[in-house]
Amino acid sequence: MRLQCADHRAPDPTMQRYYFSLDIPASEYLRYYSGAAARVLVRVQDGRTLSLPAVNLRRFVSSAGIHGDFCLTVDDDQRFVSLERQDRAAPGVRA
């Protein structure tokens, strides 16, 4: 299943989007939150592994940790642009 990023602006051909799921329990994310681990490795849907700064995930942390499907957008130099949690129930989301 491939979800669409919620960004409804006109697509920018220089932007690349990566889709992945996370299931990090709160106890494990504490290492990232405390600074003991600075980066999170994720495997995106096409099989590649990406490394992203753990600080970019902080806004998604709940008492249960971080769980869900995400869309990472980077520019043509592979610099972070945005990270969004994907809501499977949102209108306009295609499976």
PDB file of C-alpha atoms in Angstrom:
ATOM      1  CA  MET A   1       0.000   0.000   0.000  1.00  0.00           C
ATOM      2  CA  ARG A   2       1.333   3.421  -0.862  1.00  0.00           C
ATOM      3  CA  LEU A   3      -0.101   6.444   0.873  1.00  0.00           C
ATOM      4  CA  GLN A   4       0.136   9.959  -0.478  1.00  0.00           C
ATOM      5  CA  CYS A   5       1.817  12.717   1.503  1.00  0.00           C
ATOM      6  CA  ALA A   6      -0.742  15.105   2.897  1.00  0.00           C
ATOM      7  CA  ASP A   7       1.075  18.026   1.277  1.00  0.00           C
ATOM      8  CA  HIS A   8      -1.428  19.240  -1.300  1.00  0.00           C
ATOM      9  CA  ARG A   9       0.805  21.873  -2.902  1.00  0.00           C
ATOM     10  CA  ALA A  10       1.792  21.475  -6.528  1.00  0.00           C
ATOM     11  CA  PRO A  11       4.338  18.665  -6.823  1.00  0.00           C
ATOM     12  CA  ASP A  12       7.916  19.849  -7.056  1.00  0.00           C
ATOM     13  CA  PRO A  13       9.953  17.611  -9.368  1.00  0.00           C
ATOM     14  CA  THR A  14      13.078  18.282  -7.296  1.00  0.00           C
ATOM     15  CA  MET A  15      11.475  16.824  -4.146  1.00  0.00           C
ATOM     16  CA  GLN A  16      11.769  13.149  -3.285  1.00  0.00           C
ATOM     17  CA  ARG A  17       9.302  11.396  -0.985  1.00  0.00           C
ATOM     18  CA  TYR A  18      10.051   8.318   1.090  1.00  0.00           C
ATOM     19  CA  TYR A  19       7.344   6.250   2.790  1.00  0.00           C
ATOM     20  CA  PHE A  20       7.988   4.089   5.857  1.00  0.00           C
ATOM     21  CA  SER A  21       6.392   2.713   9.016  1.00  0.00           C
ATOM     22  CA  LEU A  22       7.697   3.033  12.560  1.00  0.00           C
ATOM     23  CA  ASP A  23       6.939   0.954  15.618  1.00  0.00           C
ATOM     24  CA  ILE A  24       9.256   2.267  18.335  1.00  0.00           C
ATOM     25  CA  PRO A  25       8.193   1.614  21.950  1.00  0.00           C
ATOM     26  CA  ALA A  26       8.535   4.508  24.401  1.00  0.00           C
ATOM     27  CA  SER A  27      11.323   2.757  26.310  1.00  0.00           C
ATOM     28  CA  GLU A  28      13.436   2.495  23.156  1.00  0.00           C
ATOM     29  CA  TYR A  29      12.742   6.043  21.978  1.00  0.00           C
ATOM     30  CA  LEU A  30      14.023   7.388  25.301  1.00  0.00           C
ATOM     31  CA  ARG A  31      17.554   6.689  24.021  1.00  0.00           C
ATOM     32  CA  TYR A  32      16.907   9.028  21.107  1.00  0.00           C
ATOM     33  CA  TYR A  33      15.063  11.604  23.175  1.00  0.00           C
ATOM     34  CA  SER A  34      17.837  11.760  25.782  1.00  0.00           C
ATOM     35  CA  GLY A  35      20.477  12.215  23.071  1.00  0.00           C
ATOM     36  CA  ALA A  36      22.153   8.811  23.549  1.00  0.00           C
ATOM     37  CA  ALA A  37      21.299   8.054  19.911  1.00  0.00           C
ATOM     38  CA  ALA A  38      21.163  10.934  17.438  1.00  0.00           C
ATOM     39  CA  ARG A  39      19.813   9.204  14.325  1.00  0.00           C
ATOM     40  CA  VAL A  40      17.064   6.729  13.493  1.00  0.00           C
ATOM     41  CA  LEU A  41      17.507   4.210  10.680  1.00  0.00           C
ATOM     42  CA  VAL A  42      14.358   3.446   8.699  1.00  0.00           C
ATOM     43  CA  ARG A  43      13.703   1.082   5.811  1.00  0.00           C
ATOM     44  CA  VAL A  44      11.551   2.799   3.218  1.00  0.00           C
ATOM     45  CA  GLN A  45       8.995   1.012   1.058  1.00  0.00           C
ATOM     46  CA  ASP A  46      11.399   0.509  -1.845  1.00  0.00           C
ATOM     47  CA  GLY A  47      13.863  -1.320   0.442  1.00  0.00           C
ATOM     48  CA  ARG A  48      16.443   1.433   0.895  1.00  0.00           C
ATOM     49  CA  THR A  49      17.637   2.354   4.374  1.00  0.00           C
ATOM     50  CA  LEU A  50      17.623   6.021   5.365  1.00  0.00           C
ATOM     51  CA  SER A  51      19.121   7.722   8.398  1.00  0.00           C
ATOM     52  CA  LEU A  52      17.285  10.698   9.805  1.00  0.00           C
ATOM     53  CA  PRO A  53      17.896  12.891  12.846  1.00  0.00           C
ATOM     54  CA  ALA A  54      15.899  11.631  15.838  1.00  0.00           C
ATOM     55  CA  VAL A  55      14.949  15.207  16.674  1.00  0.00           C
ATOM     56  CA  ASN A  56      12.643  15.213  13.611  1.00  0.00           C
ATOM     57  CA  LEU A  57      10.496  12.528  15.265  1.00  0.00           C
ATOM     58  CA  ARG A  58       9.963  14.240  18.628  1.00  0.00           C
ATOM     59  CA  ARG A  59       6.614  15.773  17.710  1.00  0.00           C
ATOM     60  CA  PHE A  60       5.233  12.282  17.025  1.00  0.00           C
ATOM     61  CA  VAL A  61       6.182  10.781  20.407  1.00  0.00           C
ATOM     62  CA  SER A  62       3.306   9.649  22.615  1.00  0.00           C
ATOM     63  CA  SER A  63       3.333   7.783  25.916  1.00  0.00           C
ATOM     64  CA  ALA A  64       3.346   4.581  23.816  1.00  0.00           C
ATOM     65  CA  GLY A  65       6.332   5.657  21.701  1.00  0.00           C
ATOM     66  CA  ILE A  66       6.192   6.329  17.974  1.00  0.00           C
ATOM     67  CA  HIS A  67       3.905   4.245  15.820  1.00  0.00           C
ATOM     68  CA  GLY A  68       2.494   4.798  12.363  1.00  0.00           C
ATOM     69  CA  ASP A  69       3.135   5.379   8.700  1.00  0.00           C
ATOM     70  CA  PHE A  70       5.207   8.368   7.655  1.00  0.00           C
ATOM     71  CA  CYS A  71       6.200  10.352   4.582  1.00  0.00           C
ATOM     72  CA  LEU A  72       9.625  12.019   4.534  1.00  0.00           C
ATOM     73  CA  THR A  73      10.158  14.733   1.928  1.00  0.00           C
ATOM     74  CA  VAL A  74      13.665  15.857   0.989  1.00  0.00           C
ATOM     75  CA  ASP A  75      14.947  18.362  -1.556  1.00  0.00           C
ATOM     76  CA  ASP A  76      17.159  17.629  -4.545  1.00  0.00           C
ATOM     77  CA  ASP A  77      20.237  17.705  -2.255  1.00  0.00           C
ATOM     78  CA  GLN A  78      18.593  15.122   0.054  1.00  0.00           C
ATOM     79  CA  ARG A  79      18.076  17.757   2.770  1.00  0.00           C
ATOM     80  CA  PHE A  80      15.100  17.433   5.102  1.00  0.00           C
ATOM     81  CA  VAL A  81      11.985  19.351   4.004  1.00  0.00           C
ATOM     82  CA  SER A  82       9.165  17.732   6.007  1.00  0.00           C
ATOM     83  CA  LEU A  83       8.053  14.650   7.875  1.00  0.00           C
ATOM     84  CA  GLU A  84       4.357  13.812   8.117  1.00  0.00           C
ATOM     85  CA  ARG A  85       2.438  11.023   9.788  1.00  0.00           C
ATOM     86  CA  GLN A  86       0.044   9.463   7.303  1.00  0.00           C
ATOM     87  CA  ASP A  87      -3.562   9.053   8.362  1.00  0.00           C
ATOM     88  CA  ARG A  88      -5.066   6.086   6.529  1.00  0.00           C
ATOM     89  CA  ALA A  89      -8.576   7.330   7.265  1.00  0.00           C
ATOM     90  CA  ALA A  90      -8.040  10.850   5.912  1.00  0.00           C
ATOM     91  CA  PRO A  91     -10.061  11.937   2.885  1.00  0.00           C
ATOM     92  CA  GLY A  92      -8.051  11.925  -0.301  1.00  0.00           C
ATOM     93  CA  VAL A  93      -5.570   9.301   0.861  1.00  0.00           C
ATOM     94  CA  ARG A  94      -5.112   6.621  -1.745  1.00  0.00           C
ATOM     95  CA  ALA A  95      -4.130   3.058  -0.987  1.00  0.00           C
TER      96      ALA A  95
END
